[in-house]
Amino acid sequence: MRHVGLLAARVVLGGYLAVHGAKKISSLFGGPGLEATAKGFEGLGLTPGKPMAALAGASQVGGGILTVTG
């Protein structure tokens, strides 16, 4: 039973992380997309904005997938 609970937690948390990253780099799931995220990153002082936003989104998608797979 414990394994089922851990699997459920990994699927929920990893899925949330992957979707959050996908919203950063594309307009999937109603996200702002890469251009708007890049502007937001530049406003925070993270320059250059577009590569930083792409790296953040890609790492979140990858991390979410790795979390789900265990």
PDB file of C-alpha atoms in Angstrom:
ATOM      1  CA  MET A   1       0.000   0.000   0.000  1.00  0.00           C
ATOM      2  CA  ARG A   2       2.885   2.329   0.781  1.00  0.00           C
ATOM      3  CA  HIS A   3       4.218   1.931  -2.775  1.00  0.00           C
ATOM      4  CA  VAL A   4       0.892   2.998  -4.242  1.00  0.00           C
ATOM      5  CA  GLY A   5       0.925   6.150  -2.125  1.00  0.00           C
ATOM      6  CA  LEU A   6       4.453   7.011  -3.211  1.00  0.00           C
ATOM      7  CA  LEU A   7       3.562   6.416  -6.846  1.00  0.00           C
ATOM      8  CA  ALA A   8       0.523   8.668  -6.546  1.00  0.00           C
ATOM      9  CA  ALA A   9       2.616  11.411  -4.930  1.00  0.00           C
ATOM     10  CA  ARG A  10       5.263  11.150  -7.657  1.00  0.00           C
ATOM     11  CA  VAL A  11       2.669  11.301 -10.436  1.00  0.00           C
ATOM     12  CA  VAL A  12       0.871  14.305  -8.958  1.00  0.00           C
ATOM     13  CA  LEU A  13       3.954  16.321  -8.032  1.00  0.00           C
ATOM     14  CA  GLY A  14       5.961  15.395 -11.124  1.00  0.00           C
ATOM     15  CA  GLY A  15       3.015  16.075 -13.390  1.00  0.00           C
ATOM     16  CA  TYR A  16       2.474  19.463 -11.802  1.00  0.00           C
ATOM     17  CA  LEU A  17       6.140  20.361 -12.253  1.00  0.00           C
ATOM     18  CA  ALA A  18       6.173  19.243 -15.898  1.00  0.00           C
ATOM     19  CA  VAL A  19       3.020  21.191 -16.743  1.00  0.00           C
ATOM     20  CA  HIS A  20       4.379  24.267 -14.963  1.00  0.00           C
ATOM     21  CA  GLY A  21       7.528  24.117 -17.106  1.00  0.00           C
ATOM     22  CA  ALA A  22       5.545  23.503 -20.291  1.00  0.00           C
ATOM     23  CA  LYS A  23       3.549  26.661 -19.600  1.00  0.00           C
ATOM     24  CA  LYS A  24       6.789  28.628 -19.495  1.00  0.00           C
ATOM     25  CA  ILE A  25       8.089  27.499 -22.883  1.00  0.00           C
ATOM     26  CA  SER A  26       4.861  27.162 -24.869  1.00  0.00           C
ATOM     27  CA  SER A  27       1.256  28.246 -24.802  1.00  0.00           C
ATOM     28  CA  LEU A  28       0.149  24.728 -23.846  1.00  0.00           C
ATOM     29  CA  PHE A  29      -2.167  24.528 -20.850  1.00  0.00           C
ATOM     30  CA  GLY A  30      -2.911  28.276 -21.115  1.00  0.00           C
ATOM     31  CA  GLY A  31       0.641  29.388 -20.407  1.00  0.00           C
ATOM     32  CA  PRO A  32       2.156  32.727 -21.438  1.00  0.00           C
ATOM     33  CA  GLY A  33       4.775  31.179 -23.718  1.00  0.00           C
ATOM     34  CA  LEU A  34       8.475  31.773 -24.105  1.00  0.00           C
ATOM     35  CA  GLU A  35       8.375  35.440 -25.133  1.00  0.00           C
ATOM     36  CA  ALA A  36       6.275  36.582 -22.174  1.00  0.00           C
ATOM     37  CA  THR A  37       8.289  34.461 -19.764  1.00  0.00           C
ATOM     38  CA  ALA A  38      11.507  35.940 -21.169  1.00  0.00           C
ATOM     39  CA  LYS A  39      10.197  39.464 -20.544  1.00  0.00           C
ATOM     40  CA  GLY A  40       9.329  38.494 -16.997  1.00  0.00           C
ATOM     41  CA  PHE A  41      12.778  37.018 -16.421  1.00  0.00           C
ATOM     42  CA  GLU A  42      14.453  40.157 -17.778  1.00  0.00           C
ATOM     43  CA  GLY A  43      12.286  42.221 -15.445  1.00  0.00           C
ATOM     44  CA  LEU A  44      13.722  40.184 -12.574  1.00  0.00           C
ATOM     45  CA  GLY A  45      17.256  40.858 -13.808  1.00  0.00           C
ATOM     46  CA  LEU A  46      17.876  37.441 -15.359  1.00  0.00           C
ATOM     47  CA  THR A  47      19.536  38.272 -18.652  1.00  0.00           C
ATOM     48  CA  PRO A  48      19.459  37.201 -21.399  1.00  0.00           C
ATOM     49  CA  GLY A  49      15.803  36.485 -20.791  1.00  0.00           C
ATOM     50  CA  LYS A  50      14.953  34.082 -23.596  1.00  0.00           C
ATOM     51  CA  PRO A  51      17.712  31.507 -22.958  1.00  0.00           C
ATOM     52  CA  MET A  52      17.105  31.697 -19.212  1.00  0.00           C
ATOM     53  CA  ALA A  53      13.370  31.139 -19.677  1.00  0.00           C
ATOM     54  CA  ALA A  54      13.992  28.232 -22.053  1.00  0.00           C
ATOM     55  CA  LEU A  55      16.446  26.666 -19.603  1.00  0.00           C
ATOM     56  CA  ALA A  56      14.046  27.083 -16.683  1.00  0.00           C
ATOM     57  CA  GLY A  57      11.126  25.593 -18.604  1.00  0.00           C
ATOM     58  CA  ALA A  58      13.140  22.699 -19.996  1.00  0.00           C
ATOM     59  CA  SER A  59      14.593  21.827 -16.596  1.00  0.00           C
ATOM     60  CA  GLN A  60      11.136  21.845 -15.026  1.00  0.00           C
ATOM     61  CA  VAL A  61       9.676  19.630 -17.746  1.00  0.00           C
ATOM     62  CA  GLY A  62      12.627  17.246 -17.504  1.00  0.00           C
ATOM     63  CA  GLY A  63      12.566  17.227 -13.717  1.00  0.00           C
ATOM     64  CA  GLY A  64       8.846  16.554 -13.678  1.00  0.00           C
ATOM     65  CA  ILE A  65       9.203  13.632 -16.069  1.00  0.00           C
ATOM     66  CA  LEU A  66      12.079  12.198 -14.032  1.00  0.00           C
ATOM     67  CA  THR A  67      10.058  12.571 -10.845  1.00  0.00           C
ATOM     68  CA  VAL A  68       7.104  10.703 -12.320  1.00  0.00           C
ATOM     69  CA  THR A  69       9.294   7.872 -13.573  1.00  0.00           C
ATOM     70  CA  GLY A  70      10.953   7.548 -10.187  1.00  0.00           C
TER      71      GLY A  70
END
